[in-house]
mmCIF file of C-alpha atoms and ligand atoms in Angstrom:
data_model
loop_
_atom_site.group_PDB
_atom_site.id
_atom_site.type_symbol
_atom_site.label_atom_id
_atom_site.label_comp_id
_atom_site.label_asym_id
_atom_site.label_seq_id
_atom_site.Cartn_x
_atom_site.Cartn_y
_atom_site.Cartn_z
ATOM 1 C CA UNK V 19 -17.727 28.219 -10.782
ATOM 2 C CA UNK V 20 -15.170 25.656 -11.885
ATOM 3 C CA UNK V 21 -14.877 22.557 -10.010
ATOM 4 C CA UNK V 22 -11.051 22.011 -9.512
ATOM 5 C CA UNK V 23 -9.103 18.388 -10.032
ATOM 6 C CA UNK V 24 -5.936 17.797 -8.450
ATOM 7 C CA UNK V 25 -3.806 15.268 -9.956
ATOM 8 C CA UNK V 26 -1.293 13.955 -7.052
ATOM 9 C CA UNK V 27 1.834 12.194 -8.551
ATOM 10 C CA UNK V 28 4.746 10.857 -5.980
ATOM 11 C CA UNK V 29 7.900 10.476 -7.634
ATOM 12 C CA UNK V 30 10.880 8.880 -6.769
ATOM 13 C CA UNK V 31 13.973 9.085 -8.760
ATOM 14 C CA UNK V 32 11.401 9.569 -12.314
ATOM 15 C CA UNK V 33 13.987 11.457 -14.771
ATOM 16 C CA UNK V 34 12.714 9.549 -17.537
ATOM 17 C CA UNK V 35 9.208 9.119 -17.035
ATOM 18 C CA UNK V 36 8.293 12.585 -16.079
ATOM 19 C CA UNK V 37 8.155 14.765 -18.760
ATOM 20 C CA UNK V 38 6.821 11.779 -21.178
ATOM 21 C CA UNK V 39 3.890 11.760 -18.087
ATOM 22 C CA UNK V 40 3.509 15.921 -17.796
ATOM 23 C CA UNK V 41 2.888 16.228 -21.753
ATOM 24 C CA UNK V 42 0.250 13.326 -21.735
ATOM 25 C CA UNK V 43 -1.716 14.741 -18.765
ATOM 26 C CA UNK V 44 -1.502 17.788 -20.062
ATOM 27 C CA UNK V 45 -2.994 16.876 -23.273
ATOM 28 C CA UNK V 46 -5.797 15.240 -21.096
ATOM 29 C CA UNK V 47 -6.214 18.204 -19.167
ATOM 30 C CA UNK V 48 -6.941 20.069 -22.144
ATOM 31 C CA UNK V 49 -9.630 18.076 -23.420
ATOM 32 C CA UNK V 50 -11.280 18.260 -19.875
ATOM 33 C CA UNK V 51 -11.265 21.961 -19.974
ATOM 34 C CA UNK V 52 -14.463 21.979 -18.262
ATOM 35 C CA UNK V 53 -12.508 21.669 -15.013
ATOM 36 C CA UNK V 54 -9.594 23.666 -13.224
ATOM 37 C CA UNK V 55 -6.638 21.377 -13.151
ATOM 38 C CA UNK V 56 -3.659 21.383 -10.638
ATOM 39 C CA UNK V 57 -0.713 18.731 -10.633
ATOM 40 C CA UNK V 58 0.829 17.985 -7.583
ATOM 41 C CA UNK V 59 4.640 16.988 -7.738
ATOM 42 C CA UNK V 60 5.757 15.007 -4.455
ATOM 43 C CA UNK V 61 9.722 14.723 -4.676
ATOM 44 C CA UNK V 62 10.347 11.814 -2.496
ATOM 45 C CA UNK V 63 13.881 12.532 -2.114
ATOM 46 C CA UNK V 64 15.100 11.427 -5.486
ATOM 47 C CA UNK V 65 18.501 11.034 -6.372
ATOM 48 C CA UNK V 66 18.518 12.282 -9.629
ATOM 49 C CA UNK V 67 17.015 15.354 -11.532
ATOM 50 C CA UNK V 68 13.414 14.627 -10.647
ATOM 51 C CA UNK V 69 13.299 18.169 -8.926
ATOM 52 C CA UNK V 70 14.486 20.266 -11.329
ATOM 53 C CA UNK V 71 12.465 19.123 -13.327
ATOM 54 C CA UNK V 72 9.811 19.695 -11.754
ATOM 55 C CA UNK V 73 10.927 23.032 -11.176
ATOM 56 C CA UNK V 74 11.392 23.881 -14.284
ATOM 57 C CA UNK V 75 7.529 22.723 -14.914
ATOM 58 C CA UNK V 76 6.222 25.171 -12.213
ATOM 59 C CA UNK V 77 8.367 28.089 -14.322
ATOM 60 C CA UNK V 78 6.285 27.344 -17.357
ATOM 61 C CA UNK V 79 2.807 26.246 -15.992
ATOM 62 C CA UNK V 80 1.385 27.977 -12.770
ATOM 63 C CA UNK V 81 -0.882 24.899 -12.349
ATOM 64 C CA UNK V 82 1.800 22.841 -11.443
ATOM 65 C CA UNK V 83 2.977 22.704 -7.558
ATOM 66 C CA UNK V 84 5.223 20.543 -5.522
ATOM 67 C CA UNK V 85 6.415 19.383 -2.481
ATOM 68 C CA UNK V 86 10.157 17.970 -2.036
ATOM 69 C CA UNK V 87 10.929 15.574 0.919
ATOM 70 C CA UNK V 88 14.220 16.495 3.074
ATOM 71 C CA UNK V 89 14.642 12.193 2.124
ATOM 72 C CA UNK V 90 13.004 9.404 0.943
ATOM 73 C CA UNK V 91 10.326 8.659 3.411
ATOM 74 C CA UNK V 92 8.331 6.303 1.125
ATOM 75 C CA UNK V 93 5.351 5.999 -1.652
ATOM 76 C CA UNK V 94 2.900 6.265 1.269
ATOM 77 C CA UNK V 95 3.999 8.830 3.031
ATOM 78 C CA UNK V 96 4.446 10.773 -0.562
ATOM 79 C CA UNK V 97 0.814 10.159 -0.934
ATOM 80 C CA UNK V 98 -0.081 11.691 2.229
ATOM 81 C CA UNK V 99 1.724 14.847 1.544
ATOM 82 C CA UNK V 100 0.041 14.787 -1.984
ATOM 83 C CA UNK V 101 -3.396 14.875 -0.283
ATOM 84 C CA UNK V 102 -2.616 17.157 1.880
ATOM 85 C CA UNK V 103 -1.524 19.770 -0.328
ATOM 86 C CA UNK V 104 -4.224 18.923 -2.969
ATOM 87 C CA UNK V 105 -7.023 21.776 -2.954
ATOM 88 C CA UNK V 106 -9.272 20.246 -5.123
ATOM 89 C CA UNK V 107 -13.435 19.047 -5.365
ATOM 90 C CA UNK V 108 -11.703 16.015 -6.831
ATOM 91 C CA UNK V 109 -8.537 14.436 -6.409
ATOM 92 C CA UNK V 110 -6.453 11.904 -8.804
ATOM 93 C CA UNK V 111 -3.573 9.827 -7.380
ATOM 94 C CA UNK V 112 -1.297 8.675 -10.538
ATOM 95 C CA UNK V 113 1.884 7.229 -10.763
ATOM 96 C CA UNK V 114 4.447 9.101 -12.706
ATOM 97 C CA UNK V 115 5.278 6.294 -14.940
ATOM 98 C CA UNK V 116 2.508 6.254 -16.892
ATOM 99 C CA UNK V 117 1.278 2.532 -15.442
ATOM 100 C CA UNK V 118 -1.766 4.463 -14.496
ATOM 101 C CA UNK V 119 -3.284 5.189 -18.280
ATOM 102 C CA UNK V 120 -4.378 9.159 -18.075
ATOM 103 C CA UNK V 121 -6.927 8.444 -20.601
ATOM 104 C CA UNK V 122 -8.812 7.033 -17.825
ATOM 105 C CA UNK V 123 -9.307 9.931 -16.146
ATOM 106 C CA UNK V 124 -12.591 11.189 -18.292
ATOM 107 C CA UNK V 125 -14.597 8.012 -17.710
ATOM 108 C CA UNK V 126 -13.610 8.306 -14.121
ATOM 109 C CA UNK V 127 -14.756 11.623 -13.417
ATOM 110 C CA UNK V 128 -18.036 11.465 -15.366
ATOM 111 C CA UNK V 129 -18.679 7.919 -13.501
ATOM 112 C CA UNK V 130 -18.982 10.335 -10.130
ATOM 113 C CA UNK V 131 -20.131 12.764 -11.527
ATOM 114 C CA UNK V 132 -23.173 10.627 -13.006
ATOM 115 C CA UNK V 133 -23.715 8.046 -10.815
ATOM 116 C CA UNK V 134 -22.860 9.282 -7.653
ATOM 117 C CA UNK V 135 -20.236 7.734 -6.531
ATOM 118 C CA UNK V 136 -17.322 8.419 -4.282
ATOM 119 C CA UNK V 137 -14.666 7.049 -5.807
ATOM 120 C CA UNK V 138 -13.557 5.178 -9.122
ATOM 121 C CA UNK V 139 -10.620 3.070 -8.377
ATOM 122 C CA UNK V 140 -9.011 0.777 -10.569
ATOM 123 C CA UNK V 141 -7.524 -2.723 -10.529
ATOM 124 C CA UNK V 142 -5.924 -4.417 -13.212
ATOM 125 C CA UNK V 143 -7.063 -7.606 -14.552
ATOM 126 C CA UNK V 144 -3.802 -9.332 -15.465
ATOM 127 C CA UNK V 145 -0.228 -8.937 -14.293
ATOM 128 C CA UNK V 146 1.620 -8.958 -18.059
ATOM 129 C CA UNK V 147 5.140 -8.690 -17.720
ATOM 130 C CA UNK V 148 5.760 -9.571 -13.834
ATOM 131 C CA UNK V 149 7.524 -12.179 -12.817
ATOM 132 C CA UNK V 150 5.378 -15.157 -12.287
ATOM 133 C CA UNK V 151 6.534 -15.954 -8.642
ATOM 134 C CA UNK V 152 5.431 -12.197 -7.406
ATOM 135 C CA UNK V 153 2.437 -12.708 -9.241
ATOM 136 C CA UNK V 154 1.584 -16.226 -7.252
ATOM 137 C CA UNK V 155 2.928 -14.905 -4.025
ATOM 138 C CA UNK V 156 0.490 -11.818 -4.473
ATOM 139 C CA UNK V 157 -2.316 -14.028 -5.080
ATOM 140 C CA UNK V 158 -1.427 -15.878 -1.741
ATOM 141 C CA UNK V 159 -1.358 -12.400 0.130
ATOM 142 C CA UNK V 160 -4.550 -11.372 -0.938
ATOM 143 C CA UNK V 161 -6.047 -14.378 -0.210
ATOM 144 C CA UNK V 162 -4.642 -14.708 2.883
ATOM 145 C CA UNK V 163 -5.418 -10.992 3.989
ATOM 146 C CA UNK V 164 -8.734 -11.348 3.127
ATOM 147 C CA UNK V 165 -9.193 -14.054 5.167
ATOM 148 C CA UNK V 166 -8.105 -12.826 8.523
ATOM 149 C CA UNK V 167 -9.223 -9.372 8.253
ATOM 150 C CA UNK V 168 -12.315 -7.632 8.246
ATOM 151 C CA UNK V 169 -11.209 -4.547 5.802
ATOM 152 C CA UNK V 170 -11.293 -5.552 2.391
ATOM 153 C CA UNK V 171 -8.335 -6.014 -0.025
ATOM 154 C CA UNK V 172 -8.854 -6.175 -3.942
ATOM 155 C CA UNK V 173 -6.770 -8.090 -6.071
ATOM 156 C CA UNK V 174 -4.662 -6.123 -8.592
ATOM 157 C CA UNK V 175 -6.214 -2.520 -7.030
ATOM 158 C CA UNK V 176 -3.915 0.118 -8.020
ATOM 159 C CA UNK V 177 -3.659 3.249 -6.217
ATOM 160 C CA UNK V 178 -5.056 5.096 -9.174
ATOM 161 C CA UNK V 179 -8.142 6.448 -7.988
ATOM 162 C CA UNK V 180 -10.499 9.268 -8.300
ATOM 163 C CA UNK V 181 -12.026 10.852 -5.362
ATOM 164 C CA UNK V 182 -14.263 13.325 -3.846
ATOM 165 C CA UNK V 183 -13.247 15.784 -1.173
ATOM 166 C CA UNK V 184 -15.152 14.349 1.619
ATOM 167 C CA UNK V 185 -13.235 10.598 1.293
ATOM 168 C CA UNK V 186 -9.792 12.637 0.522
ATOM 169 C CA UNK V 187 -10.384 14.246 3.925
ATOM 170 C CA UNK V 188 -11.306 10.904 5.222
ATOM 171 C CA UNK V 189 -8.109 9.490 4.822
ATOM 172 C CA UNK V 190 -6.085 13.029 5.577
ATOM 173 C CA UNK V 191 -7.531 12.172 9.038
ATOM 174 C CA UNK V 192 -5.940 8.647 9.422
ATOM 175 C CA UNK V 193 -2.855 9.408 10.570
ATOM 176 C CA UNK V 194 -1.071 6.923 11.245
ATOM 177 C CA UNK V 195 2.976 6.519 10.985
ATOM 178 C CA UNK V 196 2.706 2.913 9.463
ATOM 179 C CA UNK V 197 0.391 3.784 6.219
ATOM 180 C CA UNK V 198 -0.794 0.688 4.205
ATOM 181 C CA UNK V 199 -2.352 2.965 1.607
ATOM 182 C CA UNK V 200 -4.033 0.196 0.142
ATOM 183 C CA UNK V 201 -6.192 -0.489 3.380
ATOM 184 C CA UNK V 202 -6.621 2.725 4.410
ATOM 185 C CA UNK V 203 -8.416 3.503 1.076
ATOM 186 C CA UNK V 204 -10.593 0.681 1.608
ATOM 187 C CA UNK V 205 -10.818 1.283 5.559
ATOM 188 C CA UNK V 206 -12.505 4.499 4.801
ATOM 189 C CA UNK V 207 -15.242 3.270 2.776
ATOM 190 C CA UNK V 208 -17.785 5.264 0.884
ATOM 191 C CA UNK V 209 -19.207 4.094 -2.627
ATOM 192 C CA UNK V 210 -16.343 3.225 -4.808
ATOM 193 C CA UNK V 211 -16.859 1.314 -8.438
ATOM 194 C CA UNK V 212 -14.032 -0.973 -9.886
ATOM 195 C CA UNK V 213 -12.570 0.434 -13.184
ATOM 196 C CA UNK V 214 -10.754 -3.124 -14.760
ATOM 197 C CA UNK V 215 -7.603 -2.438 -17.615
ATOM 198 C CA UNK V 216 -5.092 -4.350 -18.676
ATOM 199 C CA UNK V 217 -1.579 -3.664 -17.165
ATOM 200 C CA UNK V 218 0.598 -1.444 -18.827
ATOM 201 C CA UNK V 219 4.242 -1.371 -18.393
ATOM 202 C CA UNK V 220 6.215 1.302 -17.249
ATOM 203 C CA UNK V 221 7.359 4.010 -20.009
ATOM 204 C CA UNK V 222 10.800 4.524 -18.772
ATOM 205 C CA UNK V 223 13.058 4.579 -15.598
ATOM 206 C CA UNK V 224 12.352 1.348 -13.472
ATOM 207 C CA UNK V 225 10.280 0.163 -10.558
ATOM 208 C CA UNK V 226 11.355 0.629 -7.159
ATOM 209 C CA UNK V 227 9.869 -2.556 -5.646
ATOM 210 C CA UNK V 228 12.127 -5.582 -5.179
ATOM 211 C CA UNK V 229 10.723 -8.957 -4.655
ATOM 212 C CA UNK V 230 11.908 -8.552 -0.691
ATOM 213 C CA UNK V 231 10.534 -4.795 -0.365
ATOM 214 C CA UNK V 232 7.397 -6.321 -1.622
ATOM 215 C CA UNK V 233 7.079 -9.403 1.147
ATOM 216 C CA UNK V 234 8.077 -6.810 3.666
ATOM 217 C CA UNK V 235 5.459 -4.393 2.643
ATOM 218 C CA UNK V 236 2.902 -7.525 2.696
ATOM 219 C CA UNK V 237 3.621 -8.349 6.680
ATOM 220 C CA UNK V 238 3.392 -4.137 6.772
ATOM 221 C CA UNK V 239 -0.849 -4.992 5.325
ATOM 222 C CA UNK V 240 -1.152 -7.483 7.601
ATOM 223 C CA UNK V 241 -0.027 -5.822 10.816
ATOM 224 C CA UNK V 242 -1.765 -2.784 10.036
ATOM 225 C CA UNK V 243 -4.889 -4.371 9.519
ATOM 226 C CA UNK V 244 -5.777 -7.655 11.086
ATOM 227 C CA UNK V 245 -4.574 -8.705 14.981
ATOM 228 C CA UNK V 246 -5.413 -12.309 14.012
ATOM 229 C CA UNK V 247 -1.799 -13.259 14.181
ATOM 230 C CA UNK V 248 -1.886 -12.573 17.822
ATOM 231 C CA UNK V 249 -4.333 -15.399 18.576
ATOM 232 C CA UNK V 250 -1.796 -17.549 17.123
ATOM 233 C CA UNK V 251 -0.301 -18.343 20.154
ATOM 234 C CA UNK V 252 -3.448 -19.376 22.244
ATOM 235 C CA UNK V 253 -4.348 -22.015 19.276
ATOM 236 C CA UNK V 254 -0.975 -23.173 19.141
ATOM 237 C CA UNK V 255 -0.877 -23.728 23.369
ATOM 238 C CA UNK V 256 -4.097 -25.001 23.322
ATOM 239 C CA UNK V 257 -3.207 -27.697 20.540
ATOM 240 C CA UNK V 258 -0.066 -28.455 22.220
ATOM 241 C CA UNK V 259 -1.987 -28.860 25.404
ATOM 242 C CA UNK V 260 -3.830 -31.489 24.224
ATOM 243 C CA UNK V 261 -1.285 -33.374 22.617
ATOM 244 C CA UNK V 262 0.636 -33.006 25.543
ATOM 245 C CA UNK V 263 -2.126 -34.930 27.423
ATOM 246 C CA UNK V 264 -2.964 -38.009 25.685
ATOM 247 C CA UNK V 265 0.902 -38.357 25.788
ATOM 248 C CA UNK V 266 0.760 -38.448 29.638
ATOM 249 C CA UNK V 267 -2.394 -40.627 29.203
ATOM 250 C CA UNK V 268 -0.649 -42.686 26.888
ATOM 251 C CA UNK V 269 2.547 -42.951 28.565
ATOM 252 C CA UNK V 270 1.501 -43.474 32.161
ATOM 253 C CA UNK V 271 -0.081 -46.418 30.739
ATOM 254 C CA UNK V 272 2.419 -47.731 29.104
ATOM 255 C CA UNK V 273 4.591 -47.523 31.677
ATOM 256 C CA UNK V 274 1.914 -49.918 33.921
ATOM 257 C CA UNK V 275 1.362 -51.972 31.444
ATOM 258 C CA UNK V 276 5.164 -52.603 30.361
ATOM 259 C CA UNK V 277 7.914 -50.603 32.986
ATOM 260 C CA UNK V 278 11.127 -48.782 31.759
ATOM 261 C CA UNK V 279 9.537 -45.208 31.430
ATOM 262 C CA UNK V 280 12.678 -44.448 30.253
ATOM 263 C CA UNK V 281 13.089 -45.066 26.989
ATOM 264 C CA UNK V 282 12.490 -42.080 24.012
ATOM 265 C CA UNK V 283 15.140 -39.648 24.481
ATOM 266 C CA UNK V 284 14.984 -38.952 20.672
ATOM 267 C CA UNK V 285 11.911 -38.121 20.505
ATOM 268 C CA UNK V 286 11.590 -35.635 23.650
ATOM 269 C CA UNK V 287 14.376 -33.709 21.822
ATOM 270 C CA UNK V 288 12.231 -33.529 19.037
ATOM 271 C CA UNK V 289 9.373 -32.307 20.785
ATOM 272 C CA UNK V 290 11.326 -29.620 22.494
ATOM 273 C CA UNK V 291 12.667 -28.581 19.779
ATOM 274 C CA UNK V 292 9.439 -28.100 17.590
ATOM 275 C CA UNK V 293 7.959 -26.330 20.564
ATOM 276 C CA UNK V 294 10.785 -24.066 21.211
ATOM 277 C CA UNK V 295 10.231 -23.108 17.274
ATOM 278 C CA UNK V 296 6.554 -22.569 18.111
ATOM 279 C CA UNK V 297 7.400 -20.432 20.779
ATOM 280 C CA UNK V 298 9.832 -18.394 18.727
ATOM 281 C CA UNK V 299 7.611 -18.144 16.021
ATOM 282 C CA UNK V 300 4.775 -16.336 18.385
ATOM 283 C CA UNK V 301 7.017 -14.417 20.167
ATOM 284 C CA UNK V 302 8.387 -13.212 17.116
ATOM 285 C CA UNK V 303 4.764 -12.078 15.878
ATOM 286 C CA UNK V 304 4.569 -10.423 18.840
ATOM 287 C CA UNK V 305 7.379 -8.457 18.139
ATOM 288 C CA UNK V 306 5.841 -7.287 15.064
ATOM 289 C CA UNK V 307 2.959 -6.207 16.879
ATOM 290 C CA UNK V 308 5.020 -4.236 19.131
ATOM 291 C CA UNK V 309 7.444 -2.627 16.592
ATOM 292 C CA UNK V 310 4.594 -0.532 15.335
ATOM 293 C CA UNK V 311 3.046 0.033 18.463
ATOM 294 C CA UNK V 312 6.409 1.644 19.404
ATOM 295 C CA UNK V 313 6.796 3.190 16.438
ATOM 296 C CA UNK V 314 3.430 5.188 16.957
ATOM 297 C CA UNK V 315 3.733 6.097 20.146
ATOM 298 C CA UNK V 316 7.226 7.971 18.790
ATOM 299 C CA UNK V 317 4.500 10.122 16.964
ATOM 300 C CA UNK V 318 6.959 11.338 14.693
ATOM 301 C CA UNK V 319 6.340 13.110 11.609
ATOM 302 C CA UNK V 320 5.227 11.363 8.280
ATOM 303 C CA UNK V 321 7.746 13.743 6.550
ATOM 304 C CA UNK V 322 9.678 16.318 6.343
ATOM 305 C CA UNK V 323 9.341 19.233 3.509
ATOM 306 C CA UNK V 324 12.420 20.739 2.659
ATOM 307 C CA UNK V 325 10.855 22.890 0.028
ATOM 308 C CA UNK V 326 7.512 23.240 -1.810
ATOM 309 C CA UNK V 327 5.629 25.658 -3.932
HETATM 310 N N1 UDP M 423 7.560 6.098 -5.449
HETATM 311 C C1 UDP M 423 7.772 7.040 -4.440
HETATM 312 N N2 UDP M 423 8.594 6.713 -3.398
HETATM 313 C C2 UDP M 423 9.223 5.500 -3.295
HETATM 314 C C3 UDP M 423 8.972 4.552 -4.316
HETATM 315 C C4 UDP M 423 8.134 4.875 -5.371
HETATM 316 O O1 UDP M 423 7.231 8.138 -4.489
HETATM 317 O O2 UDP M 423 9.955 5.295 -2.336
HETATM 318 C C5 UDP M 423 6.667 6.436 -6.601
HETATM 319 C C6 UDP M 423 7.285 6.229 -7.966
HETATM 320 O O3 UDP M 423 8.022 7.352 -8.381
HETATM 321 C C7 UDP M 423 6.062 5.997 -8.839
HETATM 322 C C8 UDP M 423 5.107 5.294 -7.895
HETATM 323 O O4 UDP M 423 5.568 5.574 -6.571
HETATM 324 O O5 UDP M 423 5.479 7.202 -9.290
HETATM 325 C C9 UDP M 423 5.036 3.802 -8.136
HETATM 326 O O6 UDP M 423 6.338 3.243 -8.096
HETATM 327 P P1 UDP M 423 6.793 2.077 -9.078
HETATM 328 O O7 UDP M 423 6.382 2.385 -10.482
HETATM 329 O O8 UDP M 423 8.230 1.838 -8.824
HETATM 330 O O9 UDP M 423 5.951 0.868 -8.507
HETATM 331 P P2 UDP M 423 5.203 -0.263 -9.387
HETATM 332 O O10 UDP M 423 4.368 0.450 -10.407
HETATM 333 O O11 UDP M 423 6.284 -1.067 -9.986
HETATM 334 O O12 UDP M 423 4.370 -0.982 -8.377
HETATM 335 MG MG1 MG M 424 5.020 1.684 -11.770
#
């Protein structure tokens, strides 16, 4: 029998890019004939025509299906719906922008197919035509990540990836409101190899990440996968602690030595001050914590379908 590949694509307001992507995965797919394709279309509440046309690909190919969000809930959660709905041995995730080079998809498949692995994931290897501030702050973030917590972040990993069933399901079972895709993947585990290309830019329409969606998405990684933040607070009380007591040390012996203990107003105001801030700061990392722990416990939905097919 024929082994089936599903090829999930979210979409978000993709006019442009999506018939440019359907004709050159479809050209792909016929040179891979060896396998039963399906695309899956996840409408993530776009604004403009992304639906119909996808629509209006179902009416002409019978391997195309779709899902269309009653909003936009967000890449991740399109991703999750894309997996879920995905019946096949194998299962693609590709952007529908064409970032994610379909011709990748034979070495890919024959890579698991050959060597046994799990997965084939891909990072690229430079960051061509991004702003050179996004591309130093996501060097920090990765470095920084990777420091604190024990899952593993690449640098540059895409979420075009190849995988088998058993990891797909993996992940379909991590169901968490708050999805960092990128550390689920890696959460999961199972034998993944590192595909490296060079970055490709977008073929039309434009990208939906702003510099401040991405540095909010970045404190999203690093709640959802490291509590080392929380033991901020304990190594900041326990340096202040100290300080705090060679001060007494120091001023109790001043104060013998030399009187008029009160003298320094400036400088207690300064003190308060920076430990207020300190406090702040923790209590504010707390918050984050929080925030998501309320979140889950809502339980609410990842999304809502309003139709599919
Ligand atoms: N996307 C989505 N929901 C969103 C934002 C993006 O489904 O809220 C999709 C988008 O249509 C595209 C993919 O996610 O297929 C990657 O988005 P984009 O190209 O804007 O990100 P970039 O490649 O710039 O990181
Ligand atoms: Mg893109």
């Amino acid at each position: 029998m024929q082994e089936k590949l599903s090829v999930v694509v979210p979409c978000y307001n993709e006019q442009e890019a999506l018939p440019i992507f359907y004709e050159e995965i479809a050209k792909v797919a016929a040179s891979m004939n060896e396998l039963e394709w399906e695309f899956v279309f996840v409408n993530d509440g776009s604004k403009d025509n992304t639906l119909d046309i996808v629509q209006t690909l179902r009416k002409h190919d019978n391997r195309v299906h779709y899902i269309s969000f009653s909003r936009n809930f967000g890449k991740e959660a399109a991703i999750y719906a894309g997996l879920k709905k995905a019946k096949g041995e194998y299962v693609v995730l590709m952007d529908a922008d064409l970032q994610d080079p379909p011709s990748l998809l034979g070495e890919m498949y024959y890579t698991i197919r050959k060597e046994g692995y799990d997965c084939v994931a891909t990072r690229r290897v430079t960051r061509e035509g991004e702003p050179l501030i996004r591309s130093f702050f996501a060097k920090c973030f990765y470095h920084l990540i990777n420091q604190i917590s024990k899952t593993e972040f690449v640098d540059g990993a895409r979420d075009f990836r190849l995988m088998k069933r058993q990891m797909v399901d993996a992940i379909l079972e991590l169901t968490e409101y708050n999805r960092f895709t990128k550390g689920i993947f890696s959460w999961v585990g199972f034998k993944v190899k590192w595909l490296e290309y060079v970055n490709v830019q977008r073929v039309a329409g434009e990208t939906k990440w702003s510099f401040w969606k991405l540095l909010l998405y970045s404190f999203e990684g690093i709640v959802a996968f490291t509590t080392a933040p929380l033991a901020l607070a304990s190594v900041f009380g326990f340096v202040f602690c100290f300080i705090a007591l060679l001060l007494i040390i120091l001023i109790i012996l001043r104060t013998i030595l030399f009187g008029d203990p009160t003298t320094g107003w400036p400088s207690l105001v300064c003190i308060i001050s920076l430990i207020g801030g300190v406090q702040l700061f923790c209590i504010g990392i707390l918050g984050q914590y929080l925030a998501r722990t309320y979140l889950e416990t809502k339980n609410r939905p990842i999304f809502i379908v309003k139709e599919e097919e």
